[in-house]
Coordinates of C-alpha atoms and ligand atoms in Angstrom, one line a residue:
X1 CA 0.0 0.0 0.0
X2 CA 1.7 3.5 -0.8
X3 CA 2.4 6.0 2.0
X4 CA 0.7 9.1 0.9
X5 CA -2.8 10.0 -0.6
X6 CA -4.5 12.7 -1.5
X7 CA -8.5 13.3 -1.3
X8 CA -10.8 15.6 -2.9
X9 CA -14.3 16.6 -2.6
X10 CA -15.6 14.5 0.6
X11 CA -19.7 14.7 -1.0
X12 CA -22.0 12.2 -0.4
X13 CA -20.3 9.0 -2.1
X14 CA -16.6 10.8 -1.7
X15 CA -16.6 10.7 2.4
X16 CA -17.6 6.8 2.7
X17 CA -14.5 6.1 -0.3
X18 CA -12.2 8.5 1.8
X19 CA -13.1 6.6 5.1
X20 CA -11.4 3.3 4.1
X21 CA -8.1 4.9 2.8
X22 CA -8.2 6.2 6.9
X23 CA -6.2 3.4 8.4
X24 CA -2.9 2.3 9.7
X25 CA 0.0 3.1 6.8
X26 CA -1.3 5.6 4.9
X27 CA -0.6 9.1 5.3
X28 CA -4.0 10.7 4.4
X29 CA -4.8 14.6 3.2
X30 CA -7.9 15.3 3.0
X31 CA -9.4 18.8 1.3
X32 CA -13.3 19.8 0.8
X33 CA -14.6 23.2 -0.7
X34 CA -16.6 23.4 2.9
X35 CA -13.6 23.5 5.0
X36 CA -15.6 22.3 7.8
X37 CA -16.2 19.0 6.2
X38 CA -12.4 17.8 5.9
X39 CA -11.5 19.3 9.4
X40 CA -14.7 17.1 10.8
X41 CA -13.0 14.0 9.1
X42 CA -9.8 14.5 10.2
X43 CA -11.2 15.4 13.7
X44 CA -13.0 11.9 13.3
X45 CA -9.9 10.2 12.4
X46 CA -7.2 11.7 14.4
X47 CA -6.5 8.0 15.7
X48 CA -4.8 7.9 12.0
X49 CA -3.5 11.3 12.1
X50 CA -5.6 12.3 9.1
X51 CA -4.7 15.9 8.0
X52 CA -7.4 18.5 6.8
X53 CA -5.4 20.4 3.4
X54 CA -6.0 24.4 3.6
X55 CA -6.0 24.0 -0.7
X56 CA -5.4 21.7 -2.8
X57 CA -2.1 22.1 -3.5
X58 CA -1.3 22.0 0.6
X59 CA -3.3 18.1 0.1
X60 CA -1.3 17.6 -2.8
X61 CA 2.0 18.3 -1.9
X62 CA 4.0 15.2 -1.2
X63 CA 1.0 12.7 -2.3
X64 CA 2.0 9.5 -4.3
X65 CA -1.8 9.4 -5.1
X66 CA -4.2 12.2 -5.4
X67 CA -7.9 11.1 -5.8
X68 CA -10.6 13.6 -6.8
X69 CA -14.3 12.6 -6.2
X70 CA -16.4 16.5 -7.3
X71 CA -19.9 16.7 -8.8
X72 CA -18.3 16.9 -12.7
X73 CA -15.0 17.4 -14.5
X74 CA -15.2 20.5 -15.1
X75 CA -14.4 21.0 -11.3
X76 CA -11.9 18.7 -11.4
X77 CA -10.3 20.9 -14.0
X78 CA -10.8 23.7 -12.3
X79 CA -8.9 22.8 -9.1
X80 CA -6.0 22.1 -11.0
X81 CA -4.6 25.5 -11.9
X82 CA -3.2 28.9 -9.7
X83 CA -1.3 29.1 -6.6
X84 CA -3.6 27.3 -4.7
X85 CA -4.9 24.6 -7.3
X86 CA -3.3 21.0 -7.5
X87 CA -0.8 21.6 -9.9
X88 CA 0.6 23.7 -7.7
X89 CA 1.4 20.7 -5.1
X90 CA 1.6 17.9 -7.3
X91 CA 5.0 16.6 -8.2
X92 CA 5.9 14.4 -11.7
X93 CA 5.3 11.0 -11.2
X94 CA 2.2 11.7 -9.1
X95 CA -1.1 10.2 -10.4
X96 CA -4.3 11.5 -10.3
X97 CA -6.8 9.2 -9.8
X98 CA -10.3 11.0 -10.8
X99 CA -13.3 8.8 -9.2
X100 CA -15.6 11.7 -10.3
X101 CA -18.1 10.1 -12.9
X102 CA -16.5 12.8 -15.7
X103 CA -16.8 13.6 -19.3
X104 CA -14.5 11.7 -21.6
X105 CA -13.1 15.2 -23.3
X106 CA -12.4 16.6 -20.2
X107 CA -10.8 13.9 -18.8
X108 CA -8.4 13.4 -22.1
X109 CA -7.7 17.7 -22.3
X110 CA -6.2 16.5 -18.1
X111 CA -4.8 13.8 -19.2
X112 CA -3.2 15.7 -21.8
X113 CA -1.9 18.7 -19.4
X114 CA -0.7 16.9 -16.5
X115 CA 1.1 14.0 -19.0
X116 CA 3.1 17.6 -19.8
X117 CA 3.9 17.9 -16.3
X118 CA 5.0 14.0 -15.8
X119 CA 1.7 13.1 -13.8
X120 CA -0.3 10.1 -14.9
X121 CA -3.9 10.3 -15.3
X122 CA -6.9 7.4 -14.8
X123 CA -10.5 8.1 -15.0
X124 CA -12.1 6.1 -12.3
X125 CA -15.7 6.7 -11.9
X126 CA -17.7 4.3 -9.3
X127 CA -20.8 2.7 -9.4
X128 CA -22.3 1.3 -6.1
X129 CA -24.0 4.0 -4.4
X130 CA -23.3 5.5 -0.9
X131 CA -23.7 1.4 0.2
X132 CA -21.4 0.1 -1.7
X133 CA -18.8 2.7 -0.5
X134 CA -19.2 2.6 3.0
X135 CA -19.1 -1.1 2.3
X136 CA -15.6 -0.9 0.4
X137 CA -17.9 -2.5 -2.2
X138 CA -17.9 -0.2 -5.7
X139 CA -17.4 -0.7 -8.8
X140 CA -14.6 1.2 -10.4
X141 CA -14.6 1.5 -14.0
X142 CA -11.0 2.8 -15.1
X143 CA -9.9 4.7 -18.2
X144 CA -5.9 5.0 -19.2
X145 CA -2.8 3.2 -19.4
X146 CA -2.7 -0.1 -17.9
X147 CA 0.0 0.1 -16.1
X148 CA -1.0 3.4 -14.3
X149 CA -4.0 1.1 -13.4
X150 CA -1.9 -1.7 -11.9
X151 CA -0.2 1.2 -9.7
X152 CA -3.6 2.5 -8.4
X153 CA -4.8 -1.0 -7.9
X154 CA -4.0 -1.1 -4.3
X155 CA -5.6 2.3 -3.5
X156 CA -8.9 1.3 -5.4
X157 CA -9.0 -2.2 -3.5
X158 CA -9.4 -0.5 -0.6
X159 CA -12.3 1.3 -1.9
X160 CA -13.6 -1.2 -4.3
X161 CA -14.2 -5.0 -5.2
X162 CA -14.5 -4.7 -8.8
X163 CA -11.7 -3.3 -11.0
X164 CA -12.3 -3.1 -14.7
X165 CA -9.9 -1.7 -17.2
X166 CA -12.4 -0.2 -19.6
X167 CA -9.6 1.3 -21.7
X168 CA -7.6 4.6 -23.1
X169 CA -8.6 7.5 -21.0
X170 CA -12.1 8.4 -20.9
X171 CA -13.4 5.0 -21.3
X172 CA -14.6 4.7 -17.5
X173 CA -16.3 8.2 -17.8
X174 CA -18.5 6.8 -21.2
X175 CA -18.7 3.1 -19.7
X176 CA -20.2 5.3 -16.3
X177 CA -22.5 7.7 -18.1
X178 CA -23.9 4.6 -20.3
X179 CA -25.0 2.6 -16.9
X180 CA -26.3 5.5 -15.4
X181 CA -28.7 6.4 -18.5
X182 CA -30.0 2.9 -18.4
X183 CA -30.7 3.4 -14.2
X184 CA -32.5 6.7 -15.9
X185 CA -34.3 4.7 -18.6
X186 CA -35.4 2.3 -16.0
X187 CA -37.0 4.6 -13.4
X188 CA -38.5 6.8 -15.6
X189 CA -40.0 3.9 -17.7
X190 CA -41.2 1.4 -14.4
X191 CA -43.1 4.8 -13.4
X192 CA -44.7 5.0 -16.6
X193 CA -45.7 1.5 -16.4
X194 CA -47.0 1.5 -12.8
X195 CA -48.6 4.6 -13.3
X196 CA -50.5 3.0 -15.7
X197 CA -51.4 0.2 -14.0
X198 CA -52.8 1.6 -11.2
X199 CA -55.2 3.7 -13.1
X200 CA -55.6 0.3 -14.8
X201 CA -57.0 -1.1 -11.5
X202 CA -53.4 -2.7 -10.5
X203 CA -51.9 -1.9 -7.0
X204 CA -48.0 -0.9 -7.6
X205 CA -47.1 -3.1 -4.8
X206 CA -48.8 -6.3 -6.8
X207 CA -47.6 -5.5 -10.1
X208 CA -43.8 -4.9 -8.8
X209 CA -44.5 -8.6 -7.2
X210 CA -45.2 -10.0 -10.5
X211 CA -42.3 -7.7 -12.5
X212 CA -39.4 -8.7 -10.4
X213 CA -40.1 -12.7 -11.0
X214 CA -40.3 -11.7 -15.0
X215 CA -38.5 -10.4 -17.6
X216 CA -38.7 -6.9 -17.1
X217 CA -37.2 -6.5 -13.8
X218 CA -34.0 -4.0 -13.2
X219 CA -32.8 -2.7 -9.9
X220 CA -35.1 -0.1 -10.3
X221 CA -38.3 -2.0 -10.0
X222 CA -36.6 -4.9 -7.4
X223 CA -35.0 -2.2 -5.2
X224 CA -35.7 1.5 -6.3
X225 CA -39.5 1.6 -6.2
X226 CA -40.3 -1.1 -3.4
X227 CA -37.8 0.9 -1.1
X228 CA -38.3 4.3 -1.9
X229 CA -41.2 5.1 -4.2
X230 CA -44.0 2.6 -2.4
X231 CA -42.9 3.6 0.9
X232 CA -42.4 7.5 -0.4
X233 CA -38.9 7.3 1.6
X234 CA -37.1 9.4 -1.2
X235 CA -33.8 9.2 0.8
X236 CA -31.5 11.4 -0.6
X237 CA -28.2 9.7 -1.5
X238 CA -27.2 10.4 -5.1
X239 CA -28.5 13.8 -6.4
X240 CA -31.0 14.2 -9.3
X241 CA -28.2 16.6 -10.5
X242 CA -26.1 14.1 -10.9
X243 CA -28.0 11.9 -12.9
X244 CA -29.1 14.2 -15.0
X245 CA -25.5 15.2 -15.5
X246 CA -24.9 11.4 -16.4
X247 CA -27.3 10.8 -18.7
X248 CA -26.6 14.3 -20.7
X249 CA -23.0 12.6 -21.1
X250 CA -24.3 9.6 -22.3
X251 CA -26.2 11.0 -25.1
X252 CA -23.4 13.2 -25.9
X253 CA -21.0 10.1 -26.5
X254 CA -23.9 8.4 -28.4
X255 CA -24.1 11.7 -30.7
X256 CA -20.3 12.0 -30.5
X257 CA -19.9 8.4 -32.4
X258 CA -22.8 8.8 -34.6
X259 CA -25.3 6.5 -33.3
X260 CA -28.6 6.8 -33.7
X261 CA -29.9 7.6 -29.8
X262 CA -33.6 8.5 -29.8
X263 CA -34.3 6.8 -26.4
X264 CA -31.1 8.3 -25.2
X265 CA -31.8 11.7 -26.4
X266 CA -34.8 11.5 -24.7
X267 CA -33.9 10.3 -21.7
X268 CA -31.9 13.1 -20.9
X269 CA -34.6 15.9 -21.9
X270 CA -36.9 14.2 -19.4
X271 CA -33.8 14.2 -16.9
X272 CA -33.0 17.8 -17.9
X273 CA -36.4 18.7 -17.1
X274 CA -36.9 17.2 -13.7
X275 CA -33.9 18.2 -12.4
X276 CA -35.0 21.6 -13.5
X277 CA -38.4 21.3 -11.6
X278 CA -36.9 19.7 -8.5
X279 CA -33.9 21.1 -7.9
X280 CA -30.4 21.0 -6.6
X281 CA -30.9 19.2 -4.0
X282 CA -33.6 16.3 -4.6
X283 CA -32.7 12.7 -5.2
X284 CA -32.6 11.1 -8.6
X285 CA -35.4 8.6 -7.8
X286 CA -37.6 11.7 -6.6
X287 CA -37.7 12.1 -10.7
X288 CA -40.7 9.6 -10.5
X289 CA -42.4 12.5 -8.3
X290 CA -42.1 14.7 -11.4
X291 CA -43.5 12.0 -13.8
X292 CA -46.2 11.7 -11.1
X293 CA -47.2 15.7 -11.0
X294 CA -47.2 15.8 -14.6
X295 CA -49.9 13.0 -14.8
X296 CA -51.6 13.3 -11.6
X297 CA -51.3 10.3 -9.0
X298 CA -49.0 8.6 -6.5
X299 CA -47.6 5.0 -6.6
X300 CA -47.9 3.9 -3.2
Ligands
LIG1 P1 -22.2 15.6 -3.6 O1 -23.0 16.6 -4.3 O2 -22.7 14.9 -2.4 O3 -20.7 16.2 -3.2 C1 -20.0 16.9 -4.1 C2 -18.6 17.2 -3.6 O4 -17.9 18.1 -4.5 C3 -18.6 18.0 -2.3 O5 -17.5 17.6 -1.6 C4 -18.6 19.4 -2.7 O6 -18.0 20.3 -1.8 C5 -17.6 19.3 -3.9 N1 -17.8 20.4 -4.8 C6 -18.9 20.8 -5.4 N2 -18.6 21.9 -6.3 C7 -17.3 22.1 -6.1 C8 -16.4 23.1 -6.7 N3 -16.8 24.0 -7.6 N4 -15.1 23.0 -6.3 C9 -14.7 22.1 -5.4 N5 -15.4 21.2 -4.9 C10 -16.7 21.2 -5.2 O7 -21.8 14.5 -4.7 P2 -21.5 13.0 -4.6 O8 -20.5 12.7 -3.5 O9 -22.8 12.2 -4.5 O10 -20.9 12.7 -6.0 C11 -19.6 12.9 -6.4 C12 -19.3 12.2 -7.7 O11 -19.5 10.8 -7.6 C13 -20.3 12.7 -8.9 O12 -19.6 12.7 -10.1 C14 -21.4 11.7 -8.9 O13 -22.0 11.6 -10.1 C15 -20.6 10.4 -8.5 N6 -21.3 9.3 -7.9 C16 -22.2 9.5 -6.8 C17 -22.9 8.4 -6.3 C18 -23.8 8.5 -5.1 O14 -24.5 7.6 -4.8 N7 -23.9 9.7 -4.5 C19 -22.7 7.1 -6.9 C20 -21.8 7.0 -8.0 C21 -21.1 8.0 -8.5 P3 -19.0 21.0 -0.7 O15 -19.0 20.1 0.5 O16 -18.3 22.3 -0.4 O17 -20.3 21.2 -1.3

């Protein structure tokens, strides 16, 4: 296991990740935009002597590893420059692992300016939810050279239990943006459906029953809508933002290699549109509320 590590941006999914590189061996910077959040974690895990970064470049400097987990990569490219920013801190041979699920043409244009610099780039977006991170459970879907990847690979078992070289940089960030539009396709459509059905004469809970043992189950209809739409839970724990943000990347790579996306398009006008209703801060399964305001009902 290296000696020194670097985290960014401890959000919702980036705080549970940062929590299992806390332990005995590592020497752990952590740096948030709300100061308070990094000084709480290193407060919480003083045991490992866990250090709160004034910048990123303080977090940075003298880091083996820096890992970035921020809302989109355009953040990620914006911490990288000025006095303050990463650049500023990191050293050549340093790699930046990015576990933000980015855009591929960001990622490459970082790639591209820290490979100047001698720093290595991967893309490493997660999939696995705020669960699956506290559980050291995700899924990490990497982008860039291979044997950048075989480096990191101790730092991202920590984290994660499935490590997939998807390919050259930018790969994870499409593979990541792909899954997430079919999460979006599958909420938006199962509400549709059991919409439908209950004005039908169908209870949600009865047809959910008879979805999940045939073929048009997903994780959606076996986990999403029992455990949060039926019970009208709507825990917040990954941003309608953020999907929204996903699926618009998706349909850009599907335009970007010229294939013909109508659902995909689609799929992120409807996303585009809730998150536009909602707001900042709802969760991406409260997207069936806006499906249900625009027709007028409730599953429950
Ligand atoms: P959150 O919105 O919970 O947290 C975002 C983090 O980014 C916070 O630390 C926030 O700081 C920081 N941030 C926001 N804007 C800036 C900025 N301009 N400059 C610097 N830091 C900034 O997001 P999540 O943790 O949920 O998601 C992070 C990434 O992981 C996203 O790309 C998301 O799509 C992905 N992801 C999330 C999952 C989930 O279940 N939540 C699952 C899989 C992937 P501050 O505290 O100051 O607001």
């Amino acid at each position: 296991m290296p000696t020194s590590i670097a985290f960014l941006g401890l959000g919702a999914i980036g705080t549970p990740m940062a929590r299992h590189l806390a332990i005995p061996g590592i020497s752990l910077a952590v740096w948030n935009r709300t100061a308070a959040k990094s000084v709480a974690f290193a407060a919480a895990h003083a045991a490992h002597a866990v250090r709160a970064a004034a910048t990123p470049a303080d977090a940075a400097r003298g880091a083996e590893f820096v890992l970035t987990c921020l809302p989109t990569s355009r953040e990620v490219e914006a911490l990288l420059d000025g006095p303050d920013g990463l650049l500023a801190g990191m050293a050549r041979g340093t790699l930046l692992v990015d576990c933000t699920s980015g855009d591929p043409a960001t990622s490459q244009r970082i790639a591209a300016k820290l490979a100047e610099r001698g720093i290595g780039f991967i893309d490493a977006p997660v999939s696995g939810g705020v669960v699956g991170a506290e559980n050291g459970r995700l899924t990490i879907m990497v982008g860039g050279d291979a044997a950048l990847l075989e480096r990191a690979l101790p730092v991202l078992k920590a984290m994660g239990e499935k490590i997939v070289h998807c390919g050259a940089v930018g790969a994870g960030d499409a593979l990541k943006a792909v899954n997430n539009a079919l999460l979006a396709v599958h909420i938006w459509s199962a509400g549709e459906g059991l919409l439908a059905l209950a004005r039908a004469g169908v209870k949600p809970s009865v047809a959910l029953d008879v979805i999940n043992a045939s073929s048009g189950r997903s994780n959606s209809s076996m986990n999403l809508f029992p455990e949060r739409v039926l019970t009208r839970a709507f825990p917040r724990t990954f941003r309608l933002a953020l999907l929204d943000k996903d699926v618009g990347i998706a349909a850009q790579v599907a335009r970007d290699q010229k294939v013909t996306s109508p659902l995909m398009q689609l799929t992120a006008e409807l996303f585009r549109a809730a998150h536009a209703a909602l707001g900042e801060e709802a969760d991406h399964v409260e997207a069936v509320k806006y499906l249900e305001q625009m027709t007028g009902g409730e599953i429950r």
